[in-house]
Amino acid sequence: MNPLGFAESLSLFVDVVQDKSFSAAARRRGLAASSVARQIDALEREMQVPLLTRSTRALALTEAGALLYERALKILHELMDTRSEVVALDGSVQGLLRVSCVPAFGRRHVAPHLPTLFDRYPALNVELELTERVVDPVAERFDLVIRIGDQPDSALVSRRIGSQRYVMCASPAYLRRHGTPRCMADLAQHRLIDRQHSTSVRGWRELAGIDWRQPPQVALESNDCD
């Protein structure tokens, strides 16, 4: 296996481990799952050791696979950093920018600006992952993550790019049927729509000023704001 092919195989191996399946990694890359499986098989033959244990339910790393995954992350980071440094020598903006943010924000505030970005930097490619989960930008090789709400202390470099306001609202039909709450305590008697698995101050359960002595009546939960 030539060095370029080996680097590509390592990158694919990392995707499979992080996505926990051949099919998910294949969808990310626009490949067939069988093609991904063959490339991982070829990598195992090259390394002469099994890297993954397969079952009908999940993939699991072998001891050798865990070692390779740890080293592969470092190798791929160094490759990307080296490429970025070399490309930056001529002062142009080019290469792949990997971005992660929540779906609703990405659809409304990121995707609409991409045409202008590409007009300005035609040599730039963007990989935009819209997900509600909190990604690890280091382990998953993201250049930029956009998050909403209070952020935990970390070694990441962060910058506020904007603020947003949350409002309580209901449809007129709902209010005609169930009445209008007059104070925060009244919300305990109403059927609410909430964020599923909320991890920041964006859901009813995290809202300050409400004493939920009884669990709120959540009629619908969704992991997508829209």
PDB file of N, CA and C in Angstrom, residues 156-222:
ATOM      1  N   LEU A 156     -10.519  24.964  24.273  1.00  0.00           N
ATOM      2  CA  LEU A 156     -10.878  25.441  22.946  1.00  0.00           C
ATOM      3  C   LEU A 156     -10.878  26.968  22.901  1.00  0.00           C
ATOM      4  N   VAL A 157     -10.490  27.510  21.779  1.00  0.00           N
ATOM      5  CA  VAL A 157     -10.539  28.958  21.572  1.00  0.00           C
ATOM      6  C   VAL A 157     -11.930  29.313  21.083  1.00  0.00           C
ATOM      7  N   SER A 158     -12.633  30.192  21.791  1.00  0.00           N
ATOM      8  CA  SER A 158     -14.015  30.498  21.431  1.00  0.00           C
ATOM      9  C   SER A 158     -14.198  31.998  21.232  1.00  0.00           C
ATOM     10  N   ARG A 159     -15.219  32.331  20.448  1.00  0.00           N
ATOM     11  CA  ARG A 159     -15.562  33.731  20.203  1.00  0.00           C
ATOM     12  C   ARG A 159     -17.069  33.825  20.021  1.00  0.00           C
ATOM     13  N   ARG A 160     -17.686  34.788  20.674  1.00  0.00           N
ATOM     14  CA  ARG A 160     -19.120  34.987  20.492  1.00  0.00           C
ATOM     15  C   ARG A 160     -19.355  35.646  19.133  1.00  0.00           C
ATOM     16  N   ILE A 161     -20.239  35.048  18.347  1.00  0.00           N
ATOM     17  CA  ILE A 161     -20.538  35.609  17.031  1.00  0.00           C
ATOM     18  C   ILE A 161     -21.935  36.210  16.975  1.00  0.00           C
ATOM     19  N   GLY A 162     -22.700  36.076  18.051  1.00  0.00           N
ATOM     20  CA  GLY A 162     -24.033  36.652  18.055  1.00  0.00           C
ATOM     21  C   GLY A 162     -24.799  36.243  19.290  1.00  0.00           C
ATOM     22  N   SER A 163     -25.962  36.834  19.454  1.00  0.00           N
ATOM     23  CA  SER A 163     -26.854  36.513  20.572  1.00  0.00           C
ATOM     24  C   SER A 163     -28.240  36.241  20.019  1.00  0.00           C
ATOM     25  N   GLN A 164     -29.029  35.502  20.771  1.00  0.00           N
ATOM     26  CA  GLN A 164     -30.397  35.258  20.361  1.00  0.00           C
ATOM     27  C   GLN A 164     -31.319  35.352  21.554  1.00  0.00           C
ATOM     28  N   ARG A 165     -32.584  35.591  21.279  1.00  0.00           N
ATOM     29  CA  ARG A 165     -33.587  35.787  22.311  1.00  0.00           C
ATOM     30  C   ARG A 165     -34.611  34.671  22.222  1.00  0.00           C
ATOM     31  N   TYR A 166     -34.991  34.127  23.345  1.00  0.00           N
ATOM     32  CA  TYR A 166     -35.999  33.080  23.387  1.00  0.00           C
ATOM     33  C   TYR A 166     -37.320  33.668  23.885  1.00  0.00           C
ATOM     34  N   VAL A 167     -38.404  33.219  23.283  1.00  0.00           N
ATOM     35  CA  VAL A 167     -39.722  33.687  23.694  1.00  0.00           C
ATOM     36  C   VAL A 167     -40.618  32.478  23.953  1.00  0.00           C
ATOM     37  N   MET A 168     -41.579  32.667  24.854  1.00  0.00           N
ATOM     38  CA  MET A 168     -42.595  31.647  25.075  1.00  0.00           C
ATOM     39  C   MET A 168     -43.758  31.951  24.138  1.00  0.00           C
ATOM     40  N   CYS A 169     -44.223  30.944  23.459  1.00  0.00           N
ATOM     41  CA  CYS A 169     -45.308  31.196  22.523  1.00  0.00           C
ATOM     42  C   CYS A 169     -46.235  29.992  22.449  1.00  0.00           C
ATOM     43  N   ALA A 170     -47.444  30.248  21.961  1.00  0.00           N
ATOM     44  CA  ALA A 170     -48.450  29.205  21.762  1.00  0.00           C
ATOM     45  C   ALA A 170     -49.328  29.629  20.602  1.00  0.00           C
ATOM     46  N   SER A 171     -49.935  28.659  19.955  1.00  0.00           N
ATOM     47  CA  SER A 171     -50.837  28.990  18.856  1.00  0.00           C
ATOM     48  C   SER A 171     -52.143  29.550  19.425  1.00  0.00           C
ATOM     49  N   PRO A 172     -52.801  30.434  18.681  1.00  0.00           N
ATOM     50  CA  PRO A 172     -54.099  30.950  19.150  1.00  0.00           C
ATOM     51  C   PRO A 172     -55.101  29.829  19.416  1.00  0.00           C
ATOM     52  N   ALA A 173     -55.061  28.787  18.585  1.00  0.00           N
ATOM     53  CA  ALA A 173     -56.000  27.679  18.787  1.00  0.00           C
ATOM     54  C   ALA A 173     -55.752  26.983  20.120  1.00  0.00           C
ATOM     55  N   TYR A 174     -54.468  26.811  20.479  1.00  0.00           N
ATOM     56  CA  TYR A 174     -54.145  26.169  21.751  1.00  0.00           C
ATOM     57  C   TYR A 174     -54.658  27.026  22.919  1.00  0.00           C
ATOM     58  N   LEU A 175     -54.427  28.333  22.844  1.00  0.00           N
ATOM     59  CA  LEU A 175     -54.834  29.209  23.940  1.00  0.00           C
ATOM     60  C   LEU A 175     -56.357  29.254  24.070  1.00  0.00           C
ATOM     61  N   ARG A 176     -57.067  29.205  22.966  1.00  0.00           N
ATOM     62  CA  ARG A 176     -58.531  29.172  23.046  1.00  0.00           C
ATOM     63  C   ARG A 176     -59.005  27.900  23.737  1.00  0.00           C
ATOM     64  N   ARG A 177     -58.295  26.820  23.509  1.00  0.00           N
ATOM     65  CA  ARG A 177     -58.726  25.529  24.059  1.00  0.00           C
ATOM     66  C   ARG A 177     -58.292  25.341  25.503  1.00  0.00           C
ATOM     67  N   HIS A 178     -57.066  25.782  25.833  1.00  0.00           N
ATOM     68  CA  HIS A 178     -56.498  25.483  27.151  1.00  0.00           C
ATOM     69  C   HIS A 178     -56.322  26.708  28.051  1.00  0.00           C
ATOM     70  N   GLY A 179     -56.590  27.890  27.523  1.00  0.00           N
ATOM     71  CA  GLY A 179     -56.432  29.089  28.328  1.00  0.00           C
ATOM     72  C   GLY A 179     -55.023  29.638  28.264  1.00  0.00           C
ATOM     73  N   THR A 180     -54.884  30.909  28.687  1.00  0.00           N
ATOM     74  CA  THR A 180     -53.591  31.587  28.636  1.00  0.00           C
ATOM     75  C   THR A 180     -52.954  31.589  30.019  1.00  0.00           C
ATOM     76  N   PRO A 181     -51.732  31.074  30.176  1.00  0.00           N
ATOM     77  CA  PRO A 181     -51.064  31.126  31.497  1.00  0.00           C
ATOM     78  C   PRO A 181     -50.784  32.567  31.901  1.00  0.00           C
ATOM     79  N   ARG A 182     -50.993  32.882  33.163  1.00  0.00           N
ATOM     80  CA  ARG A 182     -50.791  34.248  33.661  1.00  0.00           C
ATOM     81  C   ARG A 182     -49.497  34.414  34.437  1.00  0.00           C
ATOM     82  N   CYS A 183     -48.930  33.287  34.879  1.00  0.00           N
ATOM     83  CA  CYS A 183     -47.667  33.352  35.603  1.00  0.00           C
ATOM     84  C   CYS A 183     -46.883  32.079  35.291  1.00  0.00           C
ATOM     85  N   MET A 184     -45.627  32.059  35.690  1.00  0.00           N
ATOM     86  CA  MET A 184     -44.755  30.929  35.377  1.00  0.00           C
ATOM     87  C   MET A 184     -45.295  29.630  35.959  1.00  0.00           C
ATOM     88  N   ALA A 185     -45.866  29.701  37.152  1.00  0.00           N
ATOM     89  CA  ALA A 185     -46.366  28.486  37.807  1.00  0.00           C
ATOM     90  C   ALA A 185     -47.489  27.843  37.003  1.00  0.00           C
ATOM     91  N   ASP A 186     -48.236  28.644  36.234  1.00  0.00           N
ATOM     92  CA  ASP A 186     -49.338  28.092  35.440  1.00  0.00           C
ATOM     93  C   ASP A 186     -48.848  27.117  34.373  1.00  0.00           C
ATOM     94  N   LEU A 187     -47.581  27.217  33.978  1.00  0.00           N
ATOM     95  CA  LEU A 187     -47.063  26.369  32.912  1.00  0.00           C
ATOM     96  C   LEU A 187     -47.102  24.889  33.281  1.00  0.00           C
ATOM     97  N   ALA A 188     -47.093  24.595  34.580  1.00  0.00           N
ATOM     98  CA  ALA A 188     -47.120  23.205  35.021  1.00  0.00           C
ATOM     99  C   ALA A 188     -48.415  22.509  34.606  1.00  0.00           C
ATOM    100  N   GLN A 189     -49.466  23.295  34.305  1.00  0.00           N
ATOM    101  CA  GLN A 189     -50.748  22.722  33.918  1.00  0.00           C
ATOM    102  C   GLN A 189     -50.927  22.676  32.406  1.00  0.00           C
ATOM    103  N   HIS A 190     -49.914  23.040  31.656  1.00  0.00           N
ATOM    104  CA  HIS A 190     -50.044  23.115  30.201  1.00  0.00           C
ATOM    105  C   HIS A 190     -49.220  22.040  29.502  1.00  0.00           C
ATOM    106  N   ARG A 191     -49.617  21.734  28.266  1.00  0.00           N
ATOM    107  CA  ARG A 191     -48.925  20.748  27.440  1.00  0.00           C
ATOM    108  C   ARG A 191     -47.836  21.462  26.648  1.00  0.00           C
ATOM    109  N   LEU A 192     -46.599  21.033  26.855  1.00  0.00           N
ATOM    110  CA  LEU A 192     -45.450  21.766  26.335  1.00  0.00           C
ATOM    111  C   LEU A 192     -44.747  21.003  25.208  1.00  0.00           C
ATOM    112  N   ILE A 193     -44.069  21.765  24.384  1.00  0.00           N
ATOM    113  CA  ILE A 193     -43.161  21.217  23.373  1.00  0.00           C
ATOM    114  C   ILE A 193     -41.753  21.525  23.847  1.00  0.00           C
ATOM    115  N   ASP A 194     -40.896  20.515  23.903  1.00  0.00           N
ATOM    116  CA  ASP A 194     -39.564  20.717  24.491  1.00  0.00           C
ATOM    117  C   ASP A 194     -38.486  20.091  23.615  1.00  0.00           C
ATOM    118  N   ARG A 195     -37.270  20.505  23.873  1.00  0.00           N
ATOM    119  CA  ARG A 195     -36.120  19.906  23.210  1.00  0.00           C
ATOM    120  C   ARG A 195     -35.781  18.578  23.871  1.00  0.00           C
ATOM    121  N   GLN A 196     -35.471  17.604  23.054  1.00  0.00           N
ATOM    122  CA  GLN A 196     -35.089  16.287  23.566  1.00  0.00           C
ATOM    123  C   GLN A 196     -33.610  16.292  23.922  1.00  0.00           C
ATOM    124  N   HIS A 197     -33.270  15.737  25.067  1.00  0.00           N
ATOM    125  CA  HIS A 197     -31.878  15.648  25.512  1.00  0.00           C
ATOM    126  C   HIS A 197     -31.206  17.014  25.493  1.00  0.00           C
ATOM    127  N   SER A 198     -31.871  17.999  26.053  1.00  0.00           N
ATOM    128  CA  SER A 198     -31.324  19.358  26.041  1.00  0.00           C
ATOM    129  C   SER A 198     -30.038  19.417  26.853  1.00  0.00           C
ATOM    130  N   THR A 199     -29.016  20.044  26.280  1.00  0.00           N
ATOM    131  CA  THR A 199     -27.718  20.134  26.956  1.00  0.00           C
ATOM    132  C   THR A 199     -27.333  21.571  27.266  1.00  0.00           C
ATOM    133  N   SER A 200     -28.226  22.519  27.046  1.00  0.00           N
ATOM    134  CA  SER A 200     -27.935  23.907  27.377  1.00  0.00           C
ATOM    135  C   SER A 200     -29.251  24.584  27.740  1.00  0.00           C
ATOM    136  N   VAL A 201     -29.189  25.864  28.072  1.00  0.00           N
ATOM    137  CA  VAL A 201     -30.390  26.563  28.520  1.00  0.00           C
ATOM    138  C   VAL A 201     -31.260  26.869  27.304  1.00  0.00           C
ATOM    139  N   ARG A 202     -31.913  25.825  26.805  1.00  0.00           N
ATOM    140  CA  ARG A 202     -32.768  26.002  25.635  1.00  0.00           C
ATOM    141  C   ARG A 202     -34.078  25.253  25.781  1.00  0.00           C
ATOM    142  N   GLY A 203     -34.352  24.674  26.948  1.00  0.00           N
ATOM    143  CA  GLY A 203     -35.556  23.886  27.121  1.00  0.00           C
ATOM    144  C   GLY A 203     -36.307  24.310  28.365  1.00  0.00           C
ATOM    145  N   TRP A 204     -37.537  23.821  28.496  1.00  0.00           N
ATOM    146  CA  TRP A 204     -38.357  24.193  29.643  1.00  0.00           C
ATOM    147  C   TRP A 204     -37.709  23.785  30.960  1.00  0.00           C
ATOM    148  N   ARG A 205     -37.112  22.597  30.989  1.00  0.00           N
ATOM    149  CA  ARG A 205     -36.568  22.095  32.249  1.00  0.00           C
ATOM    150  C   ARG A 205     -35.422  22.959  32.767  1.00  0.00           C
ATOM    151  N   GLU A 206     -34.724  23.639  31.854  1.00  0.00           N
ATOM    152  CA  GLU A 206     -33.586  24.464  32.263  1.00  0.00           C
ATOM    153  C   GLU A 206     -33.964  25.923  32.489  1.00  0.00           C
ATOM    154  N   LEU A 207     -35.222  26.269  32.270  1.00  0.00           N
ATOM    155  CA  LEU A 207     -35.636  27.664  32.357  1.00  0.00           C
ATOM    156  C   LEU A 207     -35.648  28.138  33.805  1.00  0.00           C
ATOM    157  N   ALA A 208     -34.953  29.234  34.078  1.00  0.00           N
ATOM    158  CA  ALA A 208     -34.909  29.776  35.431  1.00  0.00           C
ATOM    159  C   ALA A 208     -36.264  30.387  35.796  1.00  0.00           C
ATOM    160  N   GLY A 209     -36.603  30.306  37.059  1.00  0.00           N
ATOM    161  CA  GLY A 209     -37.820  30.948  37.540  1.00  0.00           C
ATOM    162  C   GLY A 209     -39.025  30.039  37.601  1.00  0.00           C
ATOM    163  N   ILE A 210     -38.883  28.783  37.214  1.00  0.00           N
ATOM    164  CA  ILE A 210     -39.999  27.830  37.300  1.00  0.00           C
ATOM    165  C   ILE A 210     -39.624  26.736  38.286  1.00  0.00           C
ATOM    166  N   ASP A 211     -40.474  26.537  39.276  1.00  0.00           N
ATOM    167  CA  ASP A 211     -40.247  25.489  40.270  1.00  0.00           C
ATOM    168  C   ASP A 211     -41.046  24.258  39.842  1.00  0.00           C
ATOM    169  N   TRP A 212     -40.370  23.321  39.185  1.00  0.00           N
ATOM    170  CA  TRP A 212     -41.059  22.128  38.684  1.00  0.00           C
ATOM    171  C   TRP A 212     -41.199  21.116  39.822  1.00  0.00           C
ATOM    172  N   ARG A 213     -42.160  21.337  40.712  1.00  0.00           N
ATOM    173  CA  ARG A 213     -42.386  20.362  41.788  1.00  0.00           C
ATOM    174  C   ARG A 213     -42.897  19.053  41.187  1.00  0.00           C
ATOM    175  N   GLN A 214     -43.629  19.144  40.106  1.00  0.00           N
ATOM    176  CA  GLN A 214     -44.041  17.990  39.332  1.00  0.00           C
ATOM    177  C   GLN A 214     -43.399  18.094  37.951  1.00  0.00           C
ATOM    178  N   PRO A 215     -43.015  16.968  37.361  1.00  0.00           N
ATOM    179  CA  PRO A 215     -42.417  17.031  36.027  1.00  0.00           C
ATOM    180  C   PRO A 215     -43.342  17.751  35.045  1.00  0.00           C
ATOM    181  N   PRO A 216     -42.812  18.561  34.154  1.00  0.00           N
ATOM    182  CA  PRO A 216     -43.665  19.275  33.200  1.00  0.00           C
ATOM    183  C   PRO A 216     -44.383  18.308  32.270  1.00  0.00           C
ATOM    184  N   GLN A 217     -45.559  18.718  31.800  1.00  0.00           N
ATOM    185  CA  GLN A 217     -46.326  17.904  30.874  1.00  0.00           C
ATOM    186  C   GLN A 217     -45.804  18.165  29.456  1.00  0.00           C
ATOM    187  N   VAL A 218     -44.849  17.358  29.046  1.00  0.00           N
ATOM    188  CA  VAL A 218     -44.259  17.527  27.715  1.00  0.00           C
ATOM    189  C   VAL A 218     -45.005  16.632  26.740  1.00  0.00           C
ATOM    190  N   ALA A 219     -45.774  17.268  25.862  1.00  0.00           N
ATOM    191  CA  ALA A 219     -46.559  16.513  24.887  1.00  0.00           C
ATOM    192  C   ALA A 219     -45.708  16.054  23.708  1.00  0.00           C
ATOM    193  N   LEU A 220     -44.686  16.829  23.373  1.00  0.00           N
ATOM    194  CA  LEU A 220     -43.836  16.506  22.225  1.00  0.00           C
ATOM    195  C   LEU A 220     -42.407  16.895  22.537  1.00  0.00           C
ATOM    196  N   GLU A 221     -41.495  15.977  22.304  1.00  0.00           N
ATOM    197  CA  GLU A 221     -40.068  16.267  22.404  1.00  0.00           C
ATOM    198  C   GLU A 221     -39.428  15.999  21.054  1.00  0.00           C
ATOM    199  N   SER A 222     -38.485  16.844  20.670  1.00  0.00           N
ATOM    200  CA  SER A 222     -37.755  16.645  19.412  1.00  0.00           C
ATOM    201  C   SER A 222     -36.331  17.145  19.598  1.00  0.00           C
TER     202      SER A 222
END
